[in-house]
Short mmCIF file of C-alpha atoms in Angstrom, two decimals:
data_model
loop_
_atom_site.label_atom_id
_atom_site.label_comp_id
_atom_site.label_asym_id
_atom_site.label_seq_id
_atom_site.Cartn_x
_atom_site.Cartn_y
_atom_site.Cartn_z
CA MET A 484 -106.70 76.41 13.89
CA THR A 485 -104.34 74.19 12.22
CA GLN A 486 -100.86 75.74 12.11
CA THR A 487 -99.15 75.97 8.69
CA ALA A 488 -95.70 74.72 7.88
CA ASP A 489 -94.44 78.31 7.34
CA ASP A 490 -95.83 79.36 10.79
CA ALA A 491 -94.11 76.53 12.35
CA ARG A 492 -90.64 77.46 10.89
CA PRO A 493 -88.12 77.54 13.69
CA ALA A 494 -86.40 80.85 14.46
CA ASP A 495 -83.06 79.40 13.68
CA ASP A 496 -84.16 78.61 10.13
CA ASP A 497 -85.10 82.36 9.69
CA ALA A 498 -81.62 83.32 10.88
CA ARG A 499 -80.03 80.92 8.37
CA ALA A 500 -82.24 82.26 5.56
CA THR A 501 -81.18 85.82 6.41
CA ALA A 502 -77.57 84.88 6.33
CA ALA A 503 -77.94 83.16 2.92
CA ALA A 504 -79.69 86.22 1.53
CA ALA A 505 -76.72 88.27 2.57
CA ASP A 506 -74.41 86.04 0.46
CA LEU A 507 -76.55 86.83 -2.61
CA ARG A 508 -75.41 90.40 -2.89
CA PRO A 509 -74.10 91.45 -6.40
CA ALA A 510 -70.57 90.27 -7.09
CA ASP A 511 -69.40 93.71 -8.06
CA VAL A 512 -70.39 95.31 -4.80
CA PRO A 513 -67.61 94.80 -2.31
CA PRO A 514 -68.25 94.05 1.35
CA VAL A 515 -67.79 97.03 3.64
CA ALA A 516 -64.64 95.61 5.10
CA ASP A 517 -63.14 95.31 1.64
CA ALA A 518 -63.84 98.99 0.83
CA ARG A 519 -61.61 100.27 3.64
CA PRO A 520 -58.03 100.87 2.49
CA ALA A 521 -55.48 98.68 4.23
CA ALA A 522 -52.38 100.19 5.94
CA GLY A 523 -50.21 101.81 3.29
CA ASP A 524 -52.95 101.75 0.61
CA ARG A 525 -54.29 104.94 -1.01
CA GLY A 526 -57.09 106.44 0.90
CA PRO A 527 -58.76 108.90 -1.51
CA ALA A 528 -61.60 107.61 -3.61
CA GLU A 529 -59.78 108.58 -6.79
CA ALA A 530 -57.13 106.01 -6.04
CA ARG A 531 -59.64 103.14 -6.30
CA PRO A 532 -60.70 101.70 -9.64
CA ALA A 533 -63.46 103.71 -11.24
CA GLU A 534 -65.87 100.85 -11.13
CA ALA A 535 -65.83 100.91 -7.30
CA ARG A 536 -66.83 104.52 -7.03
CA PRO A 537 -70.43 105.47 -6.26
CA ALA A 538 -72.54 106.50 -9.20
CA GLY A 539 -72.83 110.25 -9.65
CA ARG A 540 -72.96 112.83 -12.33
CA ALA A 541 -70.54 112.46 -15.22
CA ARG A 542 -67.28 114.48 -14.92
CA ILE A 543 -64.56 115.43 -17.36
CA HIS A 544 -62.12 112.52 -17.69
CA ARG A 545 -58.90 113.02 -15.86
CA ALA A 546 -56.91 112.42 -19.00
CA TRP A 547 -57.96 115.84 -20.37
CA PHE A 548 -56.50 117.48 -17.30
CA VAL A 549 -53.29 115.51 -17.75
CA ALA A 550 -53.20 116.65 -21.36
CA ALA A 551 -53.70 120.23 -20.25
CA VAL A 552 -50.79 120.09 -17.87
CA THR A 553 -48.66 118.55 -20.51
CA PHE A 554 -49.66 121.33 -22.89
CA VAL A 555 -48.62 124.04 -20.34
CA THR A 556 -45.34 122.15 -19.71
CA ILE A 557 -44.43 122.05 -23.30
CA ILE A 558 -45.24 125.77 -23.62
CA GLY A 559 -42.80 126.58 -20.75
CA ALA A 560 -40.10 124.49 -22.31
CA ALA A 561 -40.76 126.03 -25.76
CA ALA A 562 -39.70 129.44 -24.44
CA PHE A 563 -35.99 128.65 -25.01
CA ARG A 564 -36.63 127.49 -28.55
CA SER A 565 -37.78 131.05 -29.43
CA LEU A 566 -34.43 132.50 -28.64
CA PRO A 567 -31.60 131.05 -30.92
CA GLY A 568 -32.73 133.04 -34.01
CA LEU A 569 -32.69 136.21 -31.98
CA LEU A 570 -29.22 135.60 -30.65
CA ILE A 571 -27.24 135.19 -33.83
CA ASP A 572 -26.77 138.92 -34.60
CA PRO A 573 -26.28 140.09 -31.01
CA LEU A 574 -23.59 137.42 -30.26
CA HIS A 575 -21.98 138.14 -33.61
CA GLN A 576 -21.68 141.81 -32.82
CA GLU A 577 -20.59 141.45 -29.15
CA PHE A 578 -18.09 138.49 -29.44
CA ASP A 579 -17.20 138.78 -33.11
CA TRP A 580 -18.14 135.16 -33.61
CA SER A 581 -18.94 133.97 -37.10
CA ARG A 582 -22.57 133.02 -37.83
CA SER A 583 -21.44 129.46 -38.56
CA THR A 584 -19.81 129.32 -35.12
CA ILE A 585 -23.00 130.46 -33.42
CA ALA A 586 -25.07 128.18 -35.66
CA SER A 587 -22.88 125.26 -34.51
CA ALA A 588 -24.10 125.73 -30.92
CA VAL A 589 -27.65 125.73 -32.19
CA SER A 590 -26.81 122.58 -34.23
CA ILE A 591 -25.60 120.76 -31.15
CA ASN A 592 -28.74 121.85 -29.34
CA LEU A 593 -31.01 120.55 -32.09
CA ALA A 594 -29.10 117.33 -32.51
CA LEU A 595 -29.20 116.48 -28.83
CA TYR A 596 -32.83 117.50 -28.73
CA GLY A 597 -33.51 114.64 -31.07
CA LEU A 598 -30.97 112.06 -29.84
CA THR A 599 -32.01 112.38 -26.25
CA ALA A 600 -35.73 111.80 -27.04
CA PRO A 601 -35.80 108.02 -27.40
CA PHE A 602 -33.79 107.54 -24.25
CA ALA A 603 -36.07 109.97 -22.52
CA ALA A 604 -39.11 107.86 -23.55
CA ALA A 605 -37.46 104.80 -22.13
CA LEU A 606 -36.47 106.62 -18.92
CA MET A 607 -40.17 107.61 -18.52
CA ASP A 608 -41.05 103.90 -18.58
CA ARG A 609 -38.43 103.33 -15.84
CA PHE A 610 -38.73 106.35 -13.53
CA GLY A 611 -42.13 107.94 -14.56
CA ILE A 612 -43.06 110.85 -16.62
CA ARG A 613 -43.17 113.33 -13.65
CA ARG A 614 -39.64 112.82 -12.46
CA VAL A 615 -38.10 112.82 -15.94
CA VAL A 616 -39.87 116.11 -16.96
CA ALA A 617 -39.12 117.89 -13.75
CA VAL A 618 -35.45 117.18 -14.05
CA ALA A 619 -35.36 118.13 -17.80
CA LEU A 620 -36.95 121.53 -17.05
CA THR A 621 -34.33 122.14 -14.36
CA VAL A 622 -31.46 121.33 -16.75
CA ILE A 623 -32.95 123.74 -19.28
CA ALA A 624 -33.04 126.47 -16.73
CA LEU A 625 -29.48 125.76 -15.72
CA GLY A 626 -28.20 125.92 -19.34
CA ALA A 627 -30.09 128.98 -20.36
CA GLY A 628 -29.26 130.84 -17.12
CA THR A 629 -25.57 130.19 -17.06
CA THR A 630 -25.07 131.66 -20.69
CA VAL A 631 -25.08 135.18 -19.12
CA TRP A 632 -21.50 134.56 -17.85
CA MET A 633 -20.06 133.10 -21.00
CA THR A 634 -17.06 134.73 -22.68
CA SER A 635 -15.99 132.01 -25.16
CA ALA A 636 -17.67 130.11 -27.95
CA TRP A 637 -17.00 126.75 -26.22
CA GLN A 638 -19.15 127.97 -23.28
CA LEU A 639 -22.01 128.71 -25.76
CA MET A 640 -21.65 125.12 -26.95
CA LEU A 641 -21.64 123.76 -23.42
CA CYS A 642 -24.56 125.84 -22.04
CA TRP A 643 -26.80 126.40 -25.02
CA GLY A 644 -25.78 123.30 -26.96
CA LEU A 645 -25.23 120.50 -24.40
CA LEU A 646 -27.27 121.45 -21.32
CA VAL A 647 -30.29 122.93 -23.10
CA GLY A 648 -30.12 120.30 -25.75
CA LEU A 649 -30.27 117.40 -23.24
CA GLY A 650 -33.03 119.02 -21.24
CA SER A 651 -35.05 119.89 -24.28
CA GLY A 652 -34.58 116.36 -25.73
CA SER A 653 -36.37 114.98 -22.69
CA MET A 654 -39.13 117.57 -23.31
CA ALA A 655 -39.39 116.55 -26.93
CA LEU A 656 -42.38 115.31 -28.71
CA ALA A 657 -41.75 111.81 -27.35
CA PHE A 658 -43.09 113.22 -24.13
CA ALA A 659 -46.33 114.11 -25.90
CA ALA A 660 -46.51 110.62 -27.63
CA THR A 661 -45.96 108.84 -24.21
CA VAL A 662 -48.76 110.86 -22.57
CA THR A 663 -51.08 110.23 -25.49
CA ASP A 664 -50.41 106.55 -25.68
CA ARG A 665 -50.88 105.97 -21.92
CA TRP A 666 -53.91 108.30 -21.22
CA PHE A 667 -55.96 108.03 -24.46
CA THR A 668 -57.41 105.15 -26.53
CA ALA A 669 -59.84 107.35 -28.43
CA ARG A 670 -58.99 110.78 -29.91
CA ARG A 671 -55.26 110.09 -30.06
CA GLY A 672 -54.88 112.09 -33.41
CA LEU A 673 -56.53 115.07 -31.92
CA VAL A 674 -54.66 115.04 -28.61
CA SER A 675 -51.27 114.50 -30.36
CA GLY A 676 -52.15 117.47 -32.57
CA ILE A 677 -52.93 119.65 -29.48
CA LEU A 678 -49.86 118.73 -27.59
CA THR A 679 -47.66 119.24 -30.69
CA ALA A 680 -49.28 122.71 -31.12
CA ALA A 681 -48.11 123.59 -27.53
CA SER A 682 -44.64 124.12 -28.87
CA ALA A 683 -45.95 126.80 -31.31
CA SER A 684 -47.92 128.31 -28.53
CA GLY A 685 -44.86 128.76 -26.49
CA GLN A 686 -43.18 130.49 -29.53
CA LEU A 687 -46.29 132.63 -29.81
CA ILE A 688 -46.29 133.74 -26.19
CA PHE A 689 -42.52 134.28 -25.76
CA LEU A 690 -41.15 135.26 -29.13
CA PRO A 691 -42.58 138.92 -29.17
CA LEU A 692 -41.54 139.36 -25.58
CA LEU A 693 -38.03 138.01 -26.07
CA SER A 694 -37.46 140.06 -29.22
CA TRP A 695 -38.47 143.20 -27.18
CA ILE A 696 -36.07 142.21 -24.43
CA VAL A 697 -33.21 141.51 -26.83
CA SER A 698 -33.80 144.81 -28.61
CA GLU A 699 -34.36 146.94 -25.53
CA ARG A 700 -32.25 145.21 -22.73
CA GLY A 701 -29.86 142.87 -24.56
CA TRP A 702 -29.57 139.12 -24.91
CA ARG A 703 -28.59 138.31 -21.30
CA PRO A 704 -31.97 139.29 -19.74
CA ALA A 705 -33.66 137.29 -22.43
CA SER A 706 -31.65 134.23 -21.41
CA VAL A 707 -32.64 134.68 -17.81
CA THR A 708 -36.30 135.05 -18.77
CA VAL A 709 -36.10 131.64 -20.56
CA ALA A 710 -34.54 130.07 -17.47
CA LEU A 711 -37.26 131.50 -15.18
CA ALA A 712 -40.00 130.28 -17.57
CA ALA A 713 -38.63 126.65 -17.52
CA LEU A 714 -38.41 126.75 -13.65
CA ALA A 715 -41.90 128.14 -13.24
CA VAL A 716 -43.38 125.00 -14.84
CA VAL A 717 -41.70 122.50 -12.47
CA PRO A 718 -44.19 122.89 -9.56
CA PHE A 719 -47.15 122.26 -11.99
CA VAL A 720 -45.50 119.15 -13.26
CA TRP A 721 -44.81 117.76 -9.88
CA LEU A 722 -48.18 118.41 -8.32
CA LEU A 723 -50.53 117.87 -11.25
CA LEU A 724 -49.04 115.38 -13.72
CA ARG A 725 -49.60 111.64 -13.16
CA ASP A 726 -47.71 108.88 -14.91
CA HIS A 727 -50.62 106.45 -15.74
CA PRO A 728 -54.42 106.34 -15.49
CA ALA A 729 -54.19 103.47 -13.02
CA ASP A 730 -52.46 105.91 -10.58
CA VAL A 731 -55.94 107.44 -10.09
CA GLY A 732 -58.01 104.36 -10.62
CA LEU A 733 -59.17 105.23 -14.11
CA LYS A 734 -59.27 103.61 -17.54
CA PRO A 735 -57.58 105.41 -20.40
CA TYR A 736 -59.95 107.82 -22.10
CA GLY A 737 -62.05 105.69 -24.62
CA ALA A 738 -60.80 102.38 -23.28
CA LYS A 739 -63.43 99.64 -22.53
CA GLU A 740 -61.37 97.91 -19.81
CA PHE A 741 -59.29 99.06 -16.88
CA VAL A 742 -55.56 98.95 -17.77
CA PRO A 743 -53.16 98.07 -14.82
CA LYS A 744 -50.14 100.18 -14.51
CA PRO A 745 -47.06 98.26 -15.75
CA GLY A 746 -44.14 97.95 -13.49
CA PRO A 747 -41.01 99.93 -13.96
CA VAL A 748 -38.96 98.92 -17.05
CA THR A 749 -35.32 98.44 -16.37
CA GLY A 750 -32.55 98.74 -18.81
CA ALA A 751 -33.93 101.99 -20.42
CA ALA A 752 -30.88 102.65 -22.62
CA ARG A 753 -30.69 98.96 -23.71
CA ARG A 754 -34.38 98.92 -24.59
CA ALA A 755 -34.09 102.18 -26.70
CA VAL A 756 -31.17 100.77 -28.62
CA ARG A 757 -32.90 97.35 -28.96
CA VAL A 758 -36.05 99.01 -30.33
CA LEU A 759 -33.85 101.09 -32.76
CA PHE A 760 -32.17 98.03 -34.22
CA SER A 761 -35.54 96.21 -34.56
CA ALA A 762 -37.17 99.15 -36.29
CA MET A 763 -34.07 99.63 -38.55
CA ARG A 764 -34.90 96.26 -40.13
CA THR A 765 -38.22 97.63 -41.48
CA GLY A 766 -38.80 99.79 -44.48
CA PRO A 767 -41.32 102.19 -42.85
CA PHE A 768 -38.84 103.33 -40.23
CA TRP A 769 -36.45 104.56 -42.86
CA LEU A 770 -39.10 106.40 -44.82
CA LEU A 771 -40.54 108.08 -41.72
CA ALA A 772 -37.06 109.00 -40.46
CA GLY A 773 -36.10 110.46 -43.97
CA THR A 774 -39.33 112.49 -44.24
CA PHE A 775 -39.04 113.76 -40.73
CA ALA A 776 -35.40 114.76 -41.19
CA ILE A 777 -36.57 116.91 -44.10
CA CYS A 778 -39.31 118.22 -41.86
CA GLY A 779 -36.79 119.36 -39.24
CA ALA A 780 -34.47 120.78 -41.86
CA SER A 781 -37.26 122.93 -43.33
CA THR A 782 -38.70 124.15 -39.98
CA ASN A 783 -36.43 124.23 -36.85
CA GLY A 784 -33.15 124.27 -38.81
CA LEU A 785 -34.19 126.71 -41.54
CA ILE A 786 -37.04 129.03 -40.71
CA GLN A 787 -36.83 129.09 -36.88
CA THR A 788 -33.03 129.53 -36.89
CA HIS A 789 -32.37 131.71 -39.96
CA PHE A 790 -35.60 133.63 -40.89
CA ILE A 791 -34.97 136.48 -38.52
CA PRO A 792 -31.33 137.09 -39.66
CA ALA A 793 -32.35 136.57 -43.27
CA ALA A 794 -35.13 139.16 -42.93
CA HIS A 795 -32.74 141.45 -41.19
CA ASP A 796 -30.26 141.12 -44.19
CA GLU A 797 -33.12 142.69 -46.22
CA HIS A 798 -33.35 145.58 -43.70
CA MET A 799 -36.54 144.34 -41.99
CA PRO A 800 -36.44 145.25 -38.23
CA VAL A 801 -35.72 142.30 -35.92
CA ARG A 802 -38.88 142.86 -33.99
CA ALA A 803 -41.02 142.83 -37.14
CA ALA A 804 -39.38 139.65 -38.24
CA ALA A 805 -39.92 138.03 -34.79
CA SER A 806 -43.58 139.07 -34.95
CA LEU A 807 -43.87 137.22 -38.17
CA LEU A 808 -42.58 134.09 -36.60
CA ALA A 809 -45.05 134.53 -33.79
CA VAL A 810 -47.82 134.69 -36.36
CA ILE A 811 -46.45 131.40 -37.72
CA GLY A 812 -47.05 130.15 -34.24
CA ILE A 813 -50.69 131.19 -34.10
CA PHE A 814 -51.49 129.41 -37.44
CA ASP A 815 -49.27 126.39 -36.40
CA VAL A 816 -51.62 125.77 -33.49
CA LEU A 817 -54.69 125.76 -35.81
CA GLY A 818 -52.92 123.71 -38.51
CA THR A 819 -51.61 121.12 -36.06
CA ILE A 820 -54.95 120.58 -34.28
CA ALA A 821 -56.70 120.28 -37.64
CA SER A 822 -54.04 117.79 -38.79
CA GLY A 823 -54.72 115.68 -35.66
CA TRP A 824 -58.52 115.75 -36.53
CA PHE A 825 -57.65 114.76 -40.12
CA THR A 826 -55.30 112.00 -38.94
CA ASP A 827 -58.26 110.35 -37.08
CA ARG A 828 -60.22 110.19 -40.34
CA PHE A 829 -57.83 110.04 -43.37
CA ASP A 830 -54.81 108.15 -44.63
CA SER A 831 -51.77 109.50 -42.76
CA ARG A 832 -49.52 108.84 -45.81
CA ARG A 833 -51.50 111.03 -48.11
CA LEU A 834 -51.71 113.78 -45.51
CA LEU A 835 -47.93 113.76 -45.20
CA ALA A 836 -47.40 113.98 -48.99
CA LEU A 837 -49.76 116.97 -49.18
CA TYR A 838 -48.12 118.69 -46.22
CA TYR A 839 -44.57 118.31 -47.69
CA ALA A 840 -45.58 119.28 -51.18
CA PHE A 841 -47.23 122.51 -50.12
CA ARG A 842 -44.29 123.40 -47.77
CA GLY A 843 -41.80 122.93 -50.69
CA ILE A 844 -43.77 125.16 -53.01
CA SER A 845 -44.00 127.94 -50.40
CA LEU A 846 -40.23 127.82 -49.77
CA LEU A 847 -39.41 128.32 -53.42
CA PHE A 848 -41.23 131.73 -53.27
CA LEU A 849 -39.69 132.96 -50.09
CA PRO A 850 -36.51 134.56 -51.60
CA ILE A 851 -38.61 136.98 -53.64
CA LEU A 852 -40.90 137.84 -50.73
CA LEU A 853 -38.27 139.03 -48.23
CA ALA A 854 -38.31 142.87 -48.14
CA PRO A 855 -37.58 145.74 -45.68
CA ALA A 856 -41.33 146.06 -44.90
CA VAL A 857 -44.01 143.46 -44.22
CA HIS A 858 -46.37 143.29 -47.20
CA LEU A 859 -49.41 141.20 -48.15
CA PRO A 860 -47.72 138.38 -50.05
CA MET A 861 -45.32 137.83 -47.07
CA ILE A 862 -48.23 137.61 -44.75
CA PHE A 863 -49.83 135.01 -47.02
CA PHE A 864 -46.56 133.01 -46.81
CA ILE A 865 -46.50 133.22 -43.05
CA VAL A 866 -50.14 132.05 -42.74
CA PHE A 867 -49.60 129.25 -45.24
CA TYR A 868 -46.33 128.11 -43.79
CA GLY A 869 -47.75 128.29 -40.26
CA LEU A 870 -50.63 126.00 -41.02
CA ASP A 871 -48.08 123.49 -42.32
CA TRP A 872 -45.31 123.98 -39.73
CA VAL A 873 -45.66 120.78 -37.61
CA ALA A 874 -48.83 119.40 -39.13
CA THR A 875 -46.62 116.49 -40.07
CA VAL A 876 -46.42 115.32 -36.47
CA PRO A 877 -49.80 113.71 -35.79
CA PRO A 878 -49.76 111.50 -39.02
CA THR A 879 -46.14 110.61 -38.37
CA MET A 880 -47.05 109.56 -34.76
CA ALA A 881 -50.03 107.59 -36.12
CA LEU A 882 -47.87 105.69 -38.59
CA CYS A 883 -45.37 104.81 -35.83
CA ARG A 884 -48.21 103.61 -33.67
CA GLU A 885 -49.69 101.60 -36.57
CA HIS A 886 -46.35 99.86 -37.39
CA TYR A 887 -44.73 99.51 -33.96
CA GLY A 888 -47.49 99.32 -31.35
CA GLU A 889 -46.33 99.45 -27.70
CA ASP A 890 -42.73 100.45 -28.88
CA SER A 891 -44.22 103.35 -30.88
CA ALA A 892 -43.21 106.09 -28.39
CA ILE A 893 -39.63 104.94 -28.44
CA VAL A 894 -39.66 104.55 -32.28
CA PHE A 895 -41.10 107.95 -32.63
CA GLY A 896 -38.30 109.24 -30.37
CA TRP A 897 -35.79 107.83 -32.86
CA VAL A 898 -37.79 109.23 -35.86
CA LEU A 899 -37.72 112.56 -34.03
CA ALA A 900 -33.96 112.18 -33.67
CA SER A 901 -33.73 112.13 -37.46
CA HIS A 902 -35.94 115.31 -37.44
CA GLN A 903 -33.43 117.14 -35.28
CA ILE A 904 -30.39 115.84 -37.10
CA GLY A 905 -31.85 117.24 -40.27
CA ALA A 906 -32.56 120.52 -38.41
CA ALA A 907 -28.98 120.60 -37.00
CA LEU A 908 -27.43 120.06 -40.44
CA VAL A 909 -29.42 122.90 -42.03
CA ALA A 910 -28.87 125.22 -39.01
CA PHE A 911 -25.16 124.82 -39.51
CA LEU A 912 -25.21 124.77 -43.29
CA GLY A 913 -27.51 127.82 -43.38
CA GLY A 914 -25.06 129.82 -41.38
CA LEU A 915 -22.16 128.57 -43.45
CA ALA A 916 -24.02 129.38 -46.75
CA ARG A 917 -24.65 132.93 -45.48
CA ASP A 918 -20.86 133.36 -44.66
CA ILE A 919 -19.85 131.98 -48.07
CA PHE A 920 -22.47 133.46 -50.44
CA GLY A 921 -23.64 136.44 -48.41
CA SER A 922 -27.26 135.24 -48.87
CA TYR A 923 -29.59 132.51 -47.78
CA ASP A 924 -31.23 131.99 -51.20
CA VAL A 925 -29.48 128.73 -52.04
CA VAL A 926 -30.77 127.37 -48.72
CA TRP A 927 -34.36 128.13 -49.50
CA TYR A 928 -34.24 126.56 -52.95
CA ALA A 929 -32.48 123.40 -51.66
CA SER A 930 -35.02 123.00 -48.88
CA GLY A 931 -37.90 123.32 -51.27
CA ALA A 932 -36.48 120.52 -53.44
CA LEU A 933 -36.02 118.29 -50.26
CA CYS A 934 -39.70 118.81 -49.38
CA ALA A 935 -40.72 117.55 -52.81
CA ALA A 936 -38.64 114.43 -52.19
CA ALA A 937 -40.34 113.97 -48.86
CA ALA A 938 -43.73 114.01 -50.37
CA LEU A 939 -42.76 111.22 -52.69
CA MET A 940 -41.28 109.28 -49.88
CA ALA A 941 -44.48 109.54 -47.75
CA LEU A 942 -46.58 108.08 -50.62
CA VAL A 943 -44.44 104.81 -50.75
CA ILE A 944 -44.76 103.99 -47.06
CA ARG A 945 -46.55 100.71 -46.92
CA ARG A 946 -49.71 100.00 -44.97
CA ARG A 947 -49.26 97.80 -41.90
CA GLY A 948 -49.52 94.16 -42.75
CA ALA A 949 -50.40 91.22 -40.58
CA GLY A 950 -48.52 91.01 -37.33
CA ARG A 951 -46.76 93.84 -35.39
CA VAL A 952 -43.29 94.96 -36.26
CA GLY A 953 -41.18 95.76 -33.26
CA VAL A 954 -39.77 94.39 -30.01
CA ALA A 955 -41.99 92.16 -28.03
#
């Protein structure tokens, strides 16, 4: 028989063809040698980019676990924020300090809470979220725990004002904004609402407990409880929190492309100040800062600090007043998460205007609602006010992100600083007004008028034009 050309192909040609076929493997399938981690590289599969992992059943994105750890962390840090309103009367009775003196320590705390936030956001870019948050929780525990030995007002200012203020500022909403910006591309409004609600959840969990401790055991065991709650969260932060999706080889949730982890950003303080001066040259910054200052004045500075002593002035039991604040915490969770959902779908400016308008109206009715016993109109106020408590945060975050891009977390930190400055002023002025007039009525009415002004300010914030405003 005549031999065909194929049959006559030499064996070495077959070998060459086999080798050539091996070179035709898909480009996205790495060679076996490339899949082995080099010395010093991460070994676990989760450390490699998601595209290199074998296909399998879909799992919950790691971003949601990071958000859950962040939520629990903020809850732990929120424990101390439940205490100041409970301490005004006990400290006044034990040390004979005036309410304005005690409120001054709260004012320092609130102001530092805000002024530290933008620097903390920059420090997270430099040293990582996990390290900054762990140190902040430790400082909170130190400040709250050492108050049990104080004998002078300046020690209250140092421990509760300075230390707890600095620690809590690093755990402020800039932390939530940083986590949201790094780990999420989709559902940012919803996530920011959930993380913002964590603060109210901490109040919900700890306020009834702390009010019982203060009433039955005194204020010192309550301070120790706050310190222990902050310390208890540190291991969770260190073991479970991650700074960036690239640390575990993932894309941000909702992103279409893998985002490499940026290198450490040096000059954290200089960057925070530089971003501030750049933002100060824009109109939206001043409007956002002004509205958020009024937000802080009408929540943290007013209700959280002075509602319990004001209710006690009307002979309402402290534990009943504390329970009402806890109910605000319940509805704050619902309102803030709903606000995040609305922020993903509606104009943030109009949302802010509605929130501030409704808040102002409710404050005007509060003086006639305070009474020795809890009644139905007061419950209606608590529910209404709770839904609106920090519902302003998701749309404010969204407007910062819209106008300031990658600098938005730091800009939001400065906007939050204005929130806390407003809170600090009203915390002090509320105590001063109580000392002068013997009543809080003038503070409720003034805060209601300020909320009306904030609603108008929100409506005149312009939409973002062409080009990004901020620091490159």
